[in-house]
Every structure is written in structure tokens, then in C-alpha cells.
Short mmCIF file of C-alpha atoms in Angstrom, two decimals:
data_model
loop_
_atom_site.label_atom_id
_atom_site.label_comp_id
_atom_site.label_asym_id
_atom_site.label_seq_id
_atom_site.Cartn_x
_atom_site.Cartn_y
_atom_site.Cartn_z
CA MET A 1 10.73 -18.15 -17.39
CA LEU A 2 10.83 -14.37 -16.97
CA ALA A 3 9.73 -14.70 -13.34
CA LEU A 4 12.57 -17.18 -12.70
CA ARG A 5 15.13 -14.85 -14.29
CA LEU A 6 13.92 -11.89 -12.25
CA THR A 7 14.05 -14.03 -9.11
CA ARG A 8 17.64 -15.07 -9.77
CA ALA A 9 18.81 -11.54 -10.68
CA ALA A 10 17.26 -9.85 -7.63
CA ARG A 11 19.33 -8.20 -4.91
CA LEU A 12 20.10 -9.76 -1.56
CA ALA A 13 17.48 -7.73 0.34
CA VAL A 14 14.78 -8.78 -2.13
CA GLN A 15 15.83 -12.42 -1.82
CA LEU A 16 15.66 -12.20 1.98
CA ARG A 17 12.12 -10.82 1.83
CA ARG A 18 11.09 -13.64 -0.51
CA LEU A 19 12.71 -16.10 1.88
CA LEU A 20 10.53 -14.68 4.66
CA VAL A 21 7.47 -15.37 2.50
CA ALA A 22 8.67 -18.95 1.96
CA VAL A 23 9.24 -19.47 5.69
CA ALA A 24 5.80 -18.10 6.56
CA SER A 25 4.25 -20.30 3.88
CA ALA A 26 6.06 -23.34 5.32
CA GLY A 27 4.73 -22.63 8.82
CA THR A 28 1.18 -22.15 7.57
CA GLY A 29 1.32 -25.26 5.41
CA PHE A 30 2.60 -27.32 8.34
CA LEU A 31 -0.30 -26.12 10.50
CA LEU A 32 -2.77 -27.05 7.76
CA LEU A 33 -1.26 -30.53 7.47
CA CYS A 34 -1.43 -30.93 11.26
CA ALA A 35 -5.14 -30.05 11.14
CA LEU A 36 -5.57 -32.78 8.53
CA GLY A 37 -3.64 -35.24 10.70
CA HIS A 38 -5.81 -34.42 13.71
CA ALA A 39 -8.92 -35.07 11.64
CA LEU A 40 -7.53 -38.46 10.57
CA THR A 41 -6.52 -39.37 14.11
CA HIS A 42 -9.82 -38.30 15.74
CA PRO A 43 -12.62 -39.12 13.29
CA GLU A 44 -15.11 -39.10 16.17
CA ALA A 45 -14.53 -35.34 16.84
CA PRO A 46 -15.08 -33.48 13.57
CA GLY A 47 -15.95 -30.26 15.41
CA ALA A 48 -12.55 -30.01 17.10
CA SER A 49 -10.77 -30.71 13.80
CA ALA A 50 -12.84 -28.07 12.04
CA LEU A 51 -12.00 -25.59 14.79
CA ARG A 52 -8.28 -26.31 14.35
CA LEU A 53 -8.65 -25.75 10.62
CA ALA A 54 -10.51 -22.48 11.24
CA TRP A 55 -7.72 -21.21 13.50
CA CYS A 56 -5.30 -21.77 10.60
CA ALA A 57 -6.99 -18.80 8.91
CA ALA A 58 -4.99 -16.39 11.12
CA PRO A 59 -1.52 -17.49 9.92
CA LEU A 60 -2.88 -17.83 6.39
CA ALA A 61 -4.07 -14.20 6.38
CA ALA A 62 -0.78 -13.02 7.91
CA THR A 63 1.22 -14.88 5.26
CA VAL A 64 -0.85 -13.42 2.42
CA TYR A 65 -0.50 -9.93 3.90
CA LEU A 66 3.28 -10.32 4.04
CA ALA A 67 3.38 -11.62 0.47
CA VAL A 68 1.49 -8.56 -0.79
CA ALA A 69 3.83 -6.20 1.07
CA VAL A 70 6.90 -7.96 -0.35
CA ALA A 71 5.48 -7.86 -3.88
CA ARG A 72 4.82 -4.12 -3.60
CA THR A 73 8.48 -3.44 -2.72
CA ASP A 74 9.95 -5.65 -5.43
CA PRO A 75 11.92 -3.32 -7.76
CA GLY A 76 12.12 -5.90 -10.55
CA THR A 77 8.38 -5.93 -11.21
CA ARG A 78 7.72 -2.20 -10.81
CA PRO A 79 6.31 -0.54 -13.96
CA ARG A 80 8.74 1.77 -15.75
CA PRO A 81 8.36 4.00 -18.83
CA GLY A 82 9.26 2.23 -22.07
CA LEU A 83 8.66 -1.36 -20.96
CA SER A 84 5.30 -1.53 -22.73
CA ALA A 85 7.11 -1.35 -26.08
CA ILE A 86 8.73 -4.75 -25.44
CA GLY A 87 5.57 -6.35 -24.10
CA LEU A 88 6.12 -5.67 -20.39
CA GLY A 89 3.18 -3.46 -19.62
CA PRO A 90 1.49 -3.12 -16.22
CA GLY A 91 -0.61 -6.24 -16.79
CA ARG A 92 2.38 -8.40 -17.71
CA LEU A 93 4.41 -7.13 -14.75
CA MET A 94 1.48 -7.86 -12.46
CA ALA A 95 1.40 -11.43 -13.76
CA VAL A 96 5.18 -11.75 -13.24
CA SER A 97 4.87 -10.51 -9.66
CA ALA A 98 2.02 -12.92 -8.94
CA THR A 99 4.04 -15.80 -10.42
CA THR A 100 7.10 -14.90 -8.33
CA THR A 101 4.97 -14.83 -5.19
CA ALA A 102 3.42 -18.20 -6.07
CA LEU A 103 6.90 -19.70 -6.54
CA SER A 104 8.08 -18.45 -3.14
CA ALA A 105 4.95 -19.74 -1.40
CA ALA A 106 5.13 -23.06 -3.25
CA LEU A 107 8.71 -23.52 -2.07
CA GLY A 108 7.52 -23.06 1.51
CA SER A 109 4.67 -25.53 1.01
CA VAL A 110 7.09 -28.17 -0.29
CA ALA A 111 9.33 -27.61 2.73
CA ALA A 112 6.32 -28.00 5.04
CA LEU A 113 5.42 -31.31 3.38
CA LEU A 114 8.96 -32.61 3.76
CA VAL A 115 9.07 -31.67 7.46
CA PHE A 116 5.66 -33.26 8.04
CA LEU A 117 6.70 -36.49 6.35
CA GLN A 118 9.97 -36.47 8.30
CA LEU A 119 8.12 -36.19 11.62
CA ARG A 120 5.73 -38.97 10.59
CA GLY A 121 8.66 -41.26 9.83
CA ASP A 122 7.73 -41.74 6.17
CA LEU A 123 11.21 -40.68 5.02
CA THR A 124 13.44 -42.19 7.71
CA GLY A 125 11.17 -44.77 9.33
CA ALA A 126 11.53 -43.29 12.84
CA PRO A 127 8.53 -41.15 13.84
CA ALA A 128 8.93 -38.28 16.28
CA ASP A 129 7.76 -38.36 19.86
CA GLY A 130 6.07 -35.61 21.82
CA ALA A 131 2.86 -33.66 22.11
CA VAL A 132 2.61 -33.15 18.36
CA THR A 133 2.26 -36.85 17.53
CA GLU A 134 -1.55 -36.77 17.78
CA ALA A 135 -1.64 -34.35 14.85
CA LEU A 136 0.64 -36.45 12.61
CA ALA A 137 -1.77 -39.34 11.91
CA LEU A 138 0.90 -41.95 12.59
CA GLY A 139 0.27 -45.28 10.91
CA GLN A 140 -2.43 -43.91 8.60
CA ARG A 141 -2.26 -43.16 4.91
CA LEU A 142 -2.51 -39.50 3.95
CA PRO A 143 -5.14 -38.72 1.29
CA ALA A 144 -3.27 -37.19 -1.63
CA PRO A 145 -6.12 -34.89 -2.83
CA ALA A 146 -6.47 -33.37 0.65
CA VAL A 147 -2.71 -32.84 0.96
CA VAL A 148 -2.47 -31.18 -2.47
CA THR A 149 -5.48 -28.97 -1.74
CA LEU A 150 -4.11 -27.76 1.58
CA LEU A 151 -0.61 -27.17 0.24
CA THR A 152 -1.82 -25.19 -2.79
CA LEU A 153 -4.04 -23.00 -0.63
CA VAL A 154 -1.26 -20.64 0.47
CA PRO A 155 0.35 -20.11 -3.00
CA ALA A 156 -3.04 -19.63 -4.64
CA ALA A 157 -4.26 -17.15 -2.03
CA ALA A 158 -0.98 -15.21 -2.04
CA SER A 159 -0.75 -14.94 -5.83
CA ALA A 160 -4.42 -13.96 -6.12
CA ALA A 161 -3.99 -11.24 -3.48
CA VAL A 162 -0.88 -9.90 -5.24
CA ALA A 163 -2.65 -9.86 -8.60
CA LEU A 164 -5.64 -8.07 -7.08
CA ASN A 165 -3.48 -5.50 -5.31
CA LEU A 166 -1.14 -4.77 -8.24
CA ARG A 167 -3.70 -4.91 -11.04
CA PRO A 168 -3.57 -2.05 -13.59
CA ARG A 169 -6.06 0.59 -12.60
CA ALA A 170 -7.79 2.77 -15.16
CA PRO A 171 -7.36 6.53 -14.64
CA ARG A 172 -10.17 8.32 -12.90
CA PRO A 173 -12.60 10.16 -15.19
CA ALA A 174 -11.98 13.84 -15.66
CA PRO A 175 -14.19 16.18 -13.64
CA SER A 176 -17.25 17.43 -15.51
CA ALA A 177 -17.09 20.94 -16.91
CA GLY A 178 -20.36 21.97 -15.33
CA SER A 179 -19.27 25.39 -14.08
CA ARG A 180 -16.26 27.46 -14.98
CA ARG A 181 -13.91 28.81 -12.38
CA TYR A 182 -11.75 31.88 -12.19
CA GLY A 183 -8.13 31.40 -13.14
CA ARG A 184 -5.14 33.76 -12.98
CA PHE A 185 -6.02 37.22 -11.65
CA GLY A 186 -9.75 36.71 -12.20
CA ALA A 187 -9.51 35.34 -15.76
CA TYR A 188 -12.74 33.52 -16.56
CA GLY A 189 -12.43 29.90 -17.64
CA TRP A 190 -9.37 27.72 -18.34
CA GLY A 191 -6.13 28.32 -20.15
CA ALA A 192 -4.57 25.68 -22.39
CA ALA A 193 -1.12 26.14 -20.90
CA ARG A 194 0.09 26.85 -17.39
CA GLU A 195 1.40 30.39 -17.06
CA THR A 196 3.83 31.85 -14.57
CA PHE A 197 3.35 34.93 -12.41
CA GLY A 198 2.90 38.12 -14.44
CA THR A 199 2.75 36.48 -17.86
CA TYR A 200 -0.53 38.11 -18.84
CA GLY A 201 0.59 41.63 -17.92
CA ARG A 202 3.87 41.46 -19.79
CA TYR A 203 4.31 44.04 -22.58
CA GLY A 204 3.35 42.56 -25.96
CA ALA A 205 2.58 39.11 -24.58
CA ARG A 206 -0.67 38.71 -26.55
CA LEU A 207 0.45 40.43 -29.77
CA ALA A 208 3.98 39.07 -29.98
CA PRO A 209 3.39 36.84 -33.04
CA ALA A 210 1.59 39.56 -34.94
CA SER A 211 4.25 42.15 -34.03
CA SER A 212 7.03 39.86 -35.18
CA ALA A 213 5.24 39.20 -38.45
CA SER A 214 4.73 42.88 -39.13
CA ALA A 215 8.34 43.65 -38.15
CA SER A 216 9.69 41.06 -40.56
CA ALA A 217 7.45 42.31 -43.31
CA SER A 218 8.55 45.94 -42.80
CA ALA A 219 12.22 44.91 -42.70
CA SER A 220 11.95 43.09 -46.02
CA ALA A 221 10.04 45.97 -47.59
CA SER A 222 12.60 48.59 -46.45
CA ALA A 223 15.41 46.54 -47.97
CA SER A 224 13.76 46.45 -51.40
CA ALA A 225 11.92 49.81 -51.56
CA SER A 226 12.15 53.38 -50.32
CA ALA A 227 11.23 54.62 -46.81
CA SER A 228 7.76 55.78 -47.84
CA ALA A 229 6.98 52.54 -49.59
CA SER A 230 8.14 50.53 -46.59
CA ALA A 231 5.98 52.63 -44.23
CA SER A 232 2.90 52.14 -46.38
CA ALA A 233 3.60 48.41 -46.73
CA SER A 234 4.03 47.97 -43.01
CA ALA A 235 0.88 49.96 -42.31
CA SER A 236 -1.13 47.91 -44.78
CA ALA A 237 0.31 44.65 -43.42
CA SER A 238 -0.50 45.53 -39.84
CA ALA A 239 -3.99 46.69 -40.84
CA SER A 240 -4.66 43.45 -42.72
CA ALA A 241 -3.32 41.39 -39.82
CA SER A 242 -5.53 43.26 -37.37
CA ALA A 243 -8.57 42.80 -39.60
CA GLN A 244 -7.83 39.09 -40.00
CA LEU A 245 -7.39 38.69 -36.25
CA ALA A 246 -10.70 40.47 -35.62
CA ASP A 247 -12.49 38.27 -38.17
CA VAL A 248 -11.10 35.10 -36.60
CA ARG A 249 -12.10 36.22 -33.11
CA ALA A 250 -15.57 37.18 -34.32
CA ALA A 251 -15.95 33.77 -35.93
CA GLY A 252 -15.26 32.13 -32.56
CA ALA A 253 -12.16 30.18 -33.63
CA ALA A 254 -8.82 30.16 -31.91
CA PRO A 255 -6.39 32.70 -33.45
CA VAL A 256 -3.23 31.44 -35.04
CA GLY A 257 -0.04 33.45 -34.76
CA GLY A 258 3.27 33.35 -36.56
CA GLY A 259 4.84 29.95 -37.01
CA GLY A 260 1.53 28.18 -36.60
CA THR A 261 1.29 28.78 -32.83
CA LEU A 262 -2.17 28.70 -31.32
CA LEU A 263 -3.22 31.66 -29.17
CA THR A 264 -5.65 30.29 -26.61
CA GLN A 265 -8.13 32.43 -24.75
CA ALA A 266 -9.43 32.13 -21.22
CA SER A 267 -12.84 31.10 -22.50
CA ASP A 268 -11.57 28.07 -24.44
CA PRO A 269 -12.80 24.65 -23.27
CA PRO A 270 -10.53 22.94 -20.75
CA PRO A 271 -8.09 20.26 -21.88
CA PRO A 272 -8.65 16.69 -20.74
CA ALA A 273 -7.39 16.11 -17.22
CA THR A 274 -5.06 13.35 -16.13
CA ALA A 275 -5.66 10.85 -13.37
CA ASP A 276 -4.59 13.24 -10.63
CA GLY A 277 -6.76 16.08 -11.90
CA THR A 278 -4.00 18.23 -13.46
CA PRO A 279 -4.30 19.39 -17.09
CA ALA A 280 -2.79 16.98 -19.56
CA THR A 281 0.29 18.02 -21.50
CA PRO A 282 1.78 16.38 -24.60
CA ASP A 283 4.80 15.12 -22.70
CA ALA A 284 2.97 14.07 -19.55
CA VAL A 285 3.76 10.52 -18.51
CA PRO A 286 1.65 8.92 -15.77
CA ASP A 287 3.63 7.90 -12.73
CA PRO A 288 3.05 4.17 -12.19
CA THR A 289 4.43 4.30 -8.64
CA ALA A 290 2.10 7.07 -7.48
CA THR A 291 0.46 6.25 -4.18
CA PRO A 292 -3.07 7.16 -3.18
CA ARG A 293 -3.92 9.90 -0.77
CA PRO A 294 -4.27 9.02 2.91
CA HIS A 295 -7.57 7.36 3.72
CA THR A 296 -8.49 9.26 6.88
CA THR A 297 -12.19 8.58 6.32
CA THR A 298 -11.73 4.95 7.44
CA LEU A 299 -11.09 6.02 11.05
CA PRO A 300 -14.76 5.97 12.16
CA TRP A 301 -15.31 2.68 10.35
CA GLY A 302 -12.29 1.22 12.11
CA ILE A 303 -13.56 2.35 15.50
CA ALA A 304 -16.96 0.80 14.77
CA VAL A 305 -15.46 -2.55 13.68
CA LEU A 306 -13.13 -2.54 16.69
CA THR A 307 -16.08 -2.01 19.02
CA ALA A 308 -17.95 -4.86 17.34
CA GLY A 309 -14.94 -7.16 17.77
CA LEU A 310 -14.66 -6.38 21.47
CA ALA A 311 -18.39 -7.04 21.87
CA VAL A 312 -18.05 -10.43 20.16
CA GLU A 313 -15.09 -11.32 22.40
CA THR A 314 -17.14 -10.36 25.46
CA TYR A 315 -19.96 -12.63 24.33
CA ALA A 316 -17.49 -15.45 23.63
CA GLY A 317 -15.94 -15.04 27.08
CA ASP A 318 -19.32 -15.25 28.76
CA THR A 319 -20.27 -18.47 26.97
CA ALA A 320 -16.91 -20.30 27.03
CA THR A 321 -15.75 -22.75 29.69
CA PRO A 322 -12.22 -22.64 31.12
CA SER A 323 -11.36 -26.19 30.07
CA THR A 324 -11.97 -25.81 26.31
CA THR A 325 -9.88 -24.31 23.58
CA PRO A 326 -10.86 -20.88 22.17
CA SER A 327 -14.05 -21.16 20.21
CA ALA A 328 -14.94 -19.82 16.79
CA ALA A 329 -16.56 -16.78 18.45
CA VAL A 330 -13.20 -15.83 19.97
CA LEU A 331 -11.60 -16.18 16.54
CA ALA A 332 -14.29 -13.96 14.99
CA GLY A 333 -13.85 -11.37 17.73
CA TRP A 334 -10.09 -11.25 17.27
CA ALA A 335 -10.51 -11.02 13.49
CA LEU A 336 -12.90 -8.07 13.85
CA THR A 337 -10.53 -6.40 16.31
CA ALA A 338 -7.60 -6.78 13.91
CA LEU A 339 -9.68 -5.46 11.02
CA GLY A 340 -10.83 -2.47 13.05
CA LEU A 341 -7.29 -1.54 14.09
CA ALA A 342 -6.07 -1.96 10.51
CA LEU A 343 -8.81 0.36 9.24
CA ALA A 344 -8.17 2.93 11.97
CA GLY A 345 -4.38 2.83 11.57
CA PRO A 346 -4.03 5.32 8.67
CA GLY A 347 -6.36 7.81 10.32
CA LEU A 348 -4.55 7.56 13.65
CA THR A 349 -1.17 8.01 11.96
CA HIS A 350 -2.48 11.06 10.10
CA LEU A 351 -3.83 12.44 13.37
CA CYS A 352 -0.47 11.84 15.02
CA GLY A 353 1.21 13.88 12.29
CA ARG A 354 -1.25 16.72 12.80
CA LEU A 355 -0.68 16.72 16.56
CA LEU A 356 3.06 16.97 16.00
CA GLN A 357 2.55 20.21 14.06
CA ALA A 358 0.26 21.80 16.63
CA VAL A 359 1.12 24.71 18.97
CA ARG A 360 3.78 26.67 17.06
CA PRO A 361 5.93 23.83 15.68
CA GLY A 362 9.59 24.22 14.86
CA ALA A 363 11.38 22.87 11.83
CA LEU A 364 11.93 19.48 13.44
CA ARG A 365 8.33 18.86 14.48
CA LEU A 366 7.02 20.31 11.22
CA LEU A 367 9.17 17.96 9.14
CA ALA A 368 8.27 14.93 11.25
CA GLY A 369 4.55 15.74 11.18
CA ARG A 370 4.42 16.30 7.43
CA VAL A 371 6.22 13.02 6.77
CA LEU A 372 3.78 11.15 9.02
CA MET A 373 0.80 12.71 7.26
CA GLU A 374 2.25 11.81 3.86
CA GLU A 375 3.06 8.20 4.82
CA SER A 376 -0.05 7.50 6.87
CA HIS A 377 -1.63 5.40 4.13
CA ARG A 378 1.49 3.24 3.82
CA ILE A 379 2.51 2.53 7.42
CA GLY A 380 -0.84 3.05 9.15
CA ARG A 381 -2.36 -0.33 8.36
CA PRO A 382 0.75 -2.38 9.26
CA LEU A 383 0.90 -0.45 12.55
CA GLY A 384 -2.73 -1.32 13.23
CA VAL A 385 -2.06 -4.98 12.47
CA VAL A 386 0.94 -5.03 14.83
CA CYS A 387 -1.21 -3.47 17.56
CA SER A 388 -3.89 -6.12 17.05
CA VAL A 389 -1.30 -8.90 17.22
CA ALA A 390 0.17 -7.47 20.43
CA SER A 391 -3.26 -7.15 22.04
CA ALA A 392 -4.12 -10.73 20.97
CA ALA A 393 -0.87 -11.97 22.50
CA TYR A 394 -1.74 -10.27 25.77
CA ALA A 395 -5.23 -11.78 25.72
CA ALA A 396 -3.80 -15.22 24.89
CA ALA A 397 -1.42 -14.95 27.84
CA ALA A 398 -4.44 -14.22 30.04
CA LEU A 399 -6.37 -17.14 28.52
CA TYR A 400 -3.60 -19.78 28.64
CA ASP A 401 -2.94 -19.51 32.35
CA ALA A 402 -2.66 -22.24 34.97
CA ASP A 403 -6.39 -22.96 34.88
CA GLY A 404 -6.74 -22.85 31.12
CA PRO A 405 -5.61 -25.18 28.32
CA ASP A 406 -1.95 -25.83 27.61
CA PHE A 407 -0.10 -23.65 25.12
CA GLY A 408 1.20 -26.44 22.92
CA PRO A 409 3.85 -26.44 20.19
CA LEU A 410 1.34 -25.93 17.38
CA SER A 411 -0.12 -22.87 19.13
CA THR A 412 3.39 -21.53 19.58
CA LEU A 413 4.14 -22.07 15.91
CA GLY A 414 0.94 -20.27 14.87
CA ALA A 415 1.66 -17.35 17.18
CA LEU A 416 5.21 -17.05 15.85
CA VAL A 417 3.99 -17.08 12.23
CA VAL A 418 1.38 -14.39 12.86
CA ALA A 419 3.66 -12.15 14.93
CA GLY A 420 6.61 -12.58 12.58
CA CYS A 421 4.53 -11.76 9.50
CA ALA A 422 3.07 -8.67 11.18
CA VAL A 423 6.47 -7.31 12.23
CA ALA A 424 8.05 -8.16 8.86
CA THR A 425 5.21 -6.41 7.03
CA LEU A 426 5.69 -3.27 9.14
CA LEU A 427 9.44 -3.25 8.47
CA THR A 428 8.83 -3.79 4.75
CA ALA A 429 6.38 -0.88 4.65
CA ALA A 430 8.92 1.31 6.48
CA VAL A 431 11.61 0.42 3.95
CA GLU A 432 9.21 1.18 1.08
CA ALA A 433 8.37 4.56 2.60
CA LYS A 434 12.06 5.36 3.03
CA HIS A 435 12.78 4.55 -0.61
CA ASP A 436 9.84 6.65 -1.80
CA ARG A 437 11.04 9.78 0.00
CA THR A 438 14.63 9.46 -1.24
CA ASP A 439 14.21 12.45 -3.58
CA THR A 440 12.88 14.59 -0.74
CA THR A 441 15.76 13.60 1.53
CA ASP A 442 18.32 14.39 -1.20
CA ALA A 443 16.69 17.76 -1.81
CA LEU A 444 16.87 18.61 1.90
CA LEU A 445 20.53 17.63 2.01
CA ARG A 446 21.28 19.79 -1.04
CA LEU A 447 19.54 22.72 0.65
CA GLY A 448 21.89 22.40 3.61
CA ALA A 449 19.85 20.40 6.12
CA PRO A 450 22.21 18.51 8.46
CA PRO A 451 21.84 14.72 8.52
CA ALA A 452 21.45 14.88 12.30
CA THR A 453 18.21 16.81 11.81
CA LEU A 454 16.81 14.09 9.54
CA ARG A 455 17.73 11.41 12.07
CA ALA A 456 16.16 13.46 14.84
CA ALA A 457 12.97 13.80 12.77
CA ALA A 458 12.87 10.03 12.33
CA ALA A 459 13.28 9.59 16.09
CA VAL A 460 10.48 12.08 16.73
CA ARG A 461 8.19 10.17 14.36
CA ALA A 462 8.97 6.85 16.05
CA GLY A 463 8.41 8.35 19.49
CA ALA A 464 5.10 9.93 18.49
CA LEU A 465 3.81 6.67 17.02
CA LEU A 466 4.89 4.75 20.10
CA ALA A 467 3.21 7.30 22.36
CA LEU A 468 -0.07 6.94 20.44
CA PHE A 469 -0.21 3.25 19.57
CA GLY A 470 1.35 1.94 22.80
CA PRO A 471 -1.47 3.00 25.15
CA LEU A 472 -4.01 2.06 22.47
CA THR A 473 -2.60 -1.47 22.35
CA LEU A 474 -2.72 -1.78 26.13
CA ILE A 475 -6.31 -0.55 26.29
CA VAL A 476 -7.51 -2.94 23.56
CA ALA A 477 -5.58 -5.85 25.13
CA GLN A 478 -7.06 -5.17 28.55
CA LEU A 479 -10.59 -4.94 27.15
CA ALA A 480 -10.10 -8.13 25.14
CA SER A 481 -8.65 -10.13 28.03
CA LEU A 482 -11.24 -9.18 30.67
CA PRO A 483 -14.03 -11.48 29.43
CA LEU A 484 -11.62 -14.33 28.59
CA ALA A 485 -9.92 -14.36 31.99
CA ARG A 486 -13.14 -14.91 33.94
#
């Protein structure tokens, strides 16, 4: 019920993104039902039907990837401080987000079933004509368990991926206190509180509580007694305070000043650290929307997986015949290529930001490069996926030529679903990155930065990414299409 209320109360942009998930789910569900219809129509060729079902994995993965990106940008299910008190903690919000995604995908699956039954003529009695009729199983009864299984595959996979991606993560353990480090101006160890510049060298900074106590004691004594009595009382009070402070320090305990304040020393044990490694404070609240640091270490792994995918495609091109549809080896090669580009995307985006700041950068290039480095983990993977889709489209155009198989309506539908999900995921990630740097943009505008400079920085970022990923896409597409075009 809460998921339905959040779905109804969402903004128009959020509803449009959920509608995209429903449309992608409808396309994927229709392709799955067509694979079932082909298996019912051609029972003598189970291998071809299994290959059609295997090729449905590409739009299924693209739909799940889009659903995860949409769930990450949903403001209604984002954790906020204070919601745990009413039972809406991170776990509950994760469940709400997964339920909302399942509802959107289920709506698309129902639409796919209605369209499939309409084309079969089960609703109107007039079946459709064309090249798609062999995948509709006309005149045969559809097995209900198979239909339900195929239609629930997309909602189940999307909701499980959203729950896995948005699950509450425990904070990282604090670093071990194996060796102490030097703090402010060579102070040995840790301090309990963060100090500003020059705090330690300020006059009376360490004896302020004791001085205030002795001053108050001398003031009260001078009001009630003579000048000599007040001097002796203040001297005895300061002497007793100094002796007590020396005894406490010799005992190894932390000294306590006036008002119950604790005077910490540089040799005190460090306080427990938070998830990001900073010392914990009493009013510290963990940021639930904090994003991880850029994963630049995945760049060599991405290059290795990309090389393996190109090798598999080369092997598939050597063993395939021009009159058959793409085999499972071609599908595996394209999957490895897409995975390699997705893994290498954050590292390449981070490298692009570093190159923008090279050779005496100005304010414009410095701002654009820093933003790219900061957002590399968010837009790098969608950029890699878009590059893989573009290279696969180029290779498919080389494969489906005049001598190859026909590019039918189902292949067109699958290509549109995959390409649309990839582009929509990239745009969603760009919108998420723009919303996350709203505070930085407002701060720059308050400091006097002209809006034209911010727009120019965005144009520089887009141009740098296009200059890096454009040739990369062409190179991968050419290498992928060479063995398939022979």
C-alpha cells in the first residue's frame, strides 16, 4: 500500500522514468512470448528455439539495468534522517523501492501479454499477418505455466536487482590503531576534537578552566575578606588545583576542568571512526546518499574482459556460416565486450578528467576535469554500455547484409529495447549526477561564477567524453565486425 501511495504521489519526471521501465518490460516480455510461440510452432527444432530464448537475455539485462538506474534516482524512496523513527528505515525503503519496480515491470508484462493475444486473434478473432506469425503459435493452446513463468521473469529479476543494489550496507570497520601518527604541529597521537589553526599555541588554552576556577574563587574571597586573606586564599586554591591536576596526570586519567569539561591529551586513544574514516562526533549523522569513490582499478580488468570478448567473437566468426542466425558464441562475445566496456568506463572517464587538467589548465578546464573525476563512478558505466551497444549495432549492420539473414521485426524490436534502455540509463545517470552537484553549483553561483561558465564547463565535459569514447566505439565496432563480415 505504501508503494502504491508513493507511486501515485510522485512527480511527472519520476512517472515518466517508471513508464520507460514499463515499456522496456513490455518489449522484453513480448520477445519472450514470441520465443515460446516459436518453440510451439517448430517442435522439431528445439535448438533454434533455445537460441531465440538465449538472445532474449540481452533485452532482459538492459531492462533490469534501466530499472536499477530509475530506482536509484527515485526521490520518494531515498533514505532521510528521522524516517527510522516511524518504521521507514533503509531496509523498509529498499523493500518499497523493489516493490515499486516490480509493479512497473508487471504492468509492462501485462501489456505484452495483451498485445501477444491481440496478434494471435484470441481477443478479436482476427489473427495478424506478416513475418511475425510463425512466432505466434496460431491455432495452438498456450501453456499457462510457461506464460506465467516468462512474464514474471522480468519483474522478479528487476526487483531482485534493485533490492541487491539498494540494500543497507554496514559501515566499514574502523582502521586498526596499530601505529600512532603525528597530528597538529608534530603532536603525537590523536586528539578527541578537531582543532583549528593555532589553537594549541593560544595563550591560556590548556589552563583556561583552572584559571577561571581560581579567578572565581579569588573574586568571592575578596568580597568577603580582606586583601591579604583573599591573596592567601587564591594562592592556596591555585596550589591545590595544580597539585590535583598533577596527581590526575600522574595517575594516567584524563583531567577534568571547570564545568565538567574533559581535557584530552594528544596521547589519548583515538575515538571510533565513522564509515568514511573521519572521527565520530556526537552529532554526526551518516549520509545515506553518499556515493562511493571512483573505481579506477577496474580499468585493467575491463580491458582484459574486452579483449576476451573480441577473441570469442573472432572464433564465432570463423566457425559460423553466412546463412545462419548469430550463434550462442556471438552472443557470449558481445556480452563479454559489453561487460568489458562497462568495467573500463569509470576508469576511462576518470582518465579523461585528468587529461582535461593537464598542461597548465585554466578555470574552465579545471572545473570540467574535477567534475568528470568526481562523477566517473556514476556516468562511466552507462557510457561504457552505450559504447558497447553502438559497436554491436555496427557489427549487426555488417552481419545482416545482402548475403546474410534478414533483419526481421523481432530483431528490430530487440535492438530498439536494448538501445533505448542504454540511452535512457545514461540520461538518468546524468540527471542523478546533476542533482547531486546542486549544492556545488549553488556555491559557485554565490561566489560570483557566471552561469555561462558553468554551461561552458558542461560543454567541455561532453566534448571530452565524445572525443574519447567516440574513437573507442569505432575501434571496437571495427574489430567486432571484421570476423563476422567474412
